[in-house]
C-alpha positions as semicolon CSV with decimal commas, in nm:
position;residue;x (nm);y (nm);z (nm)
1;X;-1,948;-3,079;0,031
2;X;-2,059;-2,661;0,023
3;X;-1,859;-2,460;0,100
4;X;-2,079;-2,137;0,114
5;X;-2,299;-2,249;0,409
6;X;-1,992;-2,298;0,613
7;X;-1,898;-2,017;0,857
8;X;-1,545;-1,862;0,837
9;X;-1,416;-2,094;1,142
10;X;-1,446;-2,376;0,954
11;X;-1,330;-2,263;0,618
12;X;-1,003;-2,113;0,803
13;X;-0,958;-2,437;0,949
14;X;-1,017;-2,594;0,635
15;X;-0,747;-2,352;0,468
16;X;-0,533;-2,499;0,723
17;X;-0,541;-2,812;0,580
18;X;-0,494;-2,690;0,286
19;X;-0,806;-2,682;0,072
20;X;-0,823;-2,484;-0,225
21;X;-1,189;-2,497;-0,229
22;X;-1,163;-2,320;0,130
23;X;-0,944;-2,070;0,003
24;X;-1,106;-1,975;-0,331
25;X;-1,463;-1,912;-0,051
26;X;-1,307;-1,691;0,195
27;X;-1,136;-1,479;-0,115
28;X;-1,491;-1,477;-0,290
29;X;-1,608;-1,366;-0,002
30;X;-1,349;-1,107;0,118
31;X;-1,234;-0,957;-0,217
32;X;-1,451;-0,697;-0,267
33;X;-1,381;-0,534;0,044
34;X;-0,995;-0,626;0,009
35;X;-0,992;-0,464;-0,328
36;X;-1,156;-0,120;-0,152
37;X;-0,867;-0,139;0,127
38;X;-0,609;-0,211;-0,125
39;X;-0,731;0,072;-0,368
40;X;-0,801;0,368;-0,133
41;X;-0,418;0,324;-0,077
42;X;-0,266;0,218;-0,376
43;X;-0,526;0,451;-0,595
44;X;-0,458;0,266;-0,848
45;X;-0,710;-0,021;-1,050
46;X;-0,453;-0,249;-1,157
47;X;-0,223;-0,205;-0,847
48;X;-0,496;-0,233;-0,623
49;X;-0,598;-0,593;-0,805
50;X;-0,203;-0,708;-0,748
51;X;-0,143;-0,580;-0,445
52;X;-0,513;-0,762;-0,307
53;X;-0,425;-1,101;-0,490
54;X;-0,059;-1,084;-0,320
55;X;-0,214;-1,011;0,026
56;X;-0,433;-1,293;0,018
57;X;-0,157;-1,495;-0,114
58;X;0,074;-1,392;0,178
59;X;-0,222;-1,466;0,419
60;X;-0,310;-1,835;0,253
61;X;0,080;-1,907;0,354
62;X;0,072;-1,749;0,697
63;X;-0,268;-1,891;0,791
64;X;-0,143;-2,099;1,016
65;X;-0,054;-1,770;1,232
66;X;-0,381;-1,746;1,264
67;X;-0,462;-1,728;1,632
68;X;-0,846;-1,649;1,618
69;X;-0,736;-1,385;1,829
70;X;-0,914;-1,118;1,619
71;X;-1,207;-1,183;1,377
72;X;-1,009;-1,337;1,031
73;X;-1,176;-1,039;0,829
74;X;-0,971;-0,764;1,073
75;X;-0,646;-1,014;1,034
76;X;-0,673;-1,038;0,659
77;X;-0,747;-0,651;0,637
78;X;-0,448;-0,548;0,838
79;X;-0,194;-0,817;0,607
80;X;-0,385;-0,593;0,292
81;X;-0,354;-0,229;0,463
82;X;0,023;-0,342;0,564
83;X;0,132;-0,500;0,171
84;X;-0,089;-0,202;0,034
85;X;0,092;0,077;0,263
86;X;0,473;-0,099;0,165
87;X;0,393;-0,169;-0,249
88;X;0,272;0,233;-0,250
89;X;0,619;0,309;-0,061
90;X;0,794;0,114;-0,304
91;X;0,654;0,210;-0,649
92;X;0,632;0,623;-0,535
93;X;0,952;0,690;-0,414
94;X;0,708;0,801;-0,097
95;X;0,948;0,850;0,201
96;X;0,876;0,836;0,562
97;X;1,034;1,204;0,645
98;X;0,724;1,304;0,486
99;X;0,549;1,267;0,843
100;X;0,859;1,326;1,037
101;X;0,879;1,690;0,862
102;X;0,469;1,755;0,989
103;X;0,575;1,686;1,337
104;X;0,539;2,034;1,528
105;X;0,324;2,168;1,790
106;X;-0,065;2,279;1,664
107;X;-0,235;2,529;1,881
108;X;-0,588;2,366;1,959
109;X;-0,789;2,698;1,763
110;X;-1,161;2,730;1,893
111;X;-1,269;2,793;1,568
112;X;-1,627;2,610;1,428
113;X;-1,595;2,554;1,092
114;X;-1,880;2,331;1,055
115;X;-2,127;2,629;1,185
116;X;-2,001;2,834;0,874
117;X;-2,038;2,489;0,685
118;X;-2,299;2,222;0,623
119;X;-2,102;1,971;0,609
120;X;-2,458;1,699;0,547
121;X;-2,504;1,837;0,229
122;X;-2,171;1,694;0,034
123;X;-2,180;1,348;-0,110
124;X;-1,943;1,072;0,000
125;X;-1,774;1,062;-0,369
126;X;-1,685;1,414;-0,309
127;X;-1,527;1,396;0,032
128;X;-1,352;1,070;-0,040
129;X;-1,194;1,249;-0,366
130;X;-1,117;1,533;-0,114
131;X;-0,962;1,314;0,112
132;X;-0,756;1,113;-0,220
133;X;-0,646;1,544;-0,361
134;X;-0,438;1,612;-0,020
135;X;-0,105;1,492;0,022
136;X;0,000;1,164;0,081
137;X;0,067;1,184;0,424
138;X;-0,240;1,334;0,493
139;X;-0,473;1,143;0,301
140;X;-0,306;0,824;0,407
141;X;-0,353;0,911;0,762
142;X;-0,699;1,005;0,732
143;X;-0,799;0,666;0,506
144;X;-0,711;0,448;0,757
145;X;-0,844;0,642;1,043
146;X;-1,192;0,700;0,942
147;X;-1,212;0,502;0,628
148;X;-1,026;0,188;0,749
149;X;-1,152;0,251;1,102
150;X;-0,802;0,200;1,305
151;X;-0,727;0,400;1,599
152;X;-0,413;0,683;1,600
153;X;-0,154;0,425;1,819
154;X;-0,243;0,124;1,489
155;X;-0,196;0,411;1,246
156;X;0,143;0,504;1,468
157;X;0,227;0,140;1,447
158;X;0,156;0,065;1,079
159;X;0,297;0,412;0,949
160;X;0,591;0,317;1,154
161;X;0,547;0,675;1,304
162;X;0,532;0,819;1,656
163;X;0,206;0,840;1,865
164;X;0,271;1,230;1,862
165;X;0,346;1,244;1,482
166;X;0,026;1,036;1,397
167;X;-0,178;1,273;1,624
168;X;0,017;1,652;1,466
169;X;-0,055;1,457;1,128
170;X;-0,411;1,340;1,203
171;X;-0,525;1,695;1,321
172;X;-0,298;1,894;1,036
173;X;-0,505;1,659;0,834
174;X;-0,818;1,687;0,922
175;X;-0,786;2,105;0,912
176;X;-0,656;2,023;0,545
177;X;-0,938;1,872;0,459
178;X;-1,208;2,091;0,623
179;X;-1,061;2,429;0,411
180;X;-1,093;2,206;0,079
181;X;-1,454;2,093;0,173
182;X;-1,539;2,458;0,242
183;X;-1,447;2,544;-0,106
184;X;-1,644;2,282;-0,267
């Protein structure tokens, strides 16, 4: 049986029956994307690979919990993101109070930095590198919001912070990113 022509729903059904070939096919289809997700969070190639593989193992052991309410890729990505964040916290003595320290009111200013600087000339790699150079909580929020596509409510759940704190952190992170990009 050739599994490369199977759609993802059929492969998931086979995985629920513990079919190792179906698991391998799913792994091959998603490993690069999931590695990139893990890498953007743990910021180390070797650890990202470990996190990605552990995430796949967790996904395959919990495959019966997948109820097809969301796309399989989104379900898998959520596992990888959560595992990556847990790994990063554990191995970098990250403390959630870093987010709590940033909670205070921001006055919305009506300055249009976009008018002063043409962001279209920047290369994607420069922007990604700049995001990674920000302090961890800013980098994490911007990565989850812009790159991974989570909304603020989902980010607050993932990071276990309040919605207001998430909004404030995201706003401050955007401002910090703008300032750094202006320096380039």
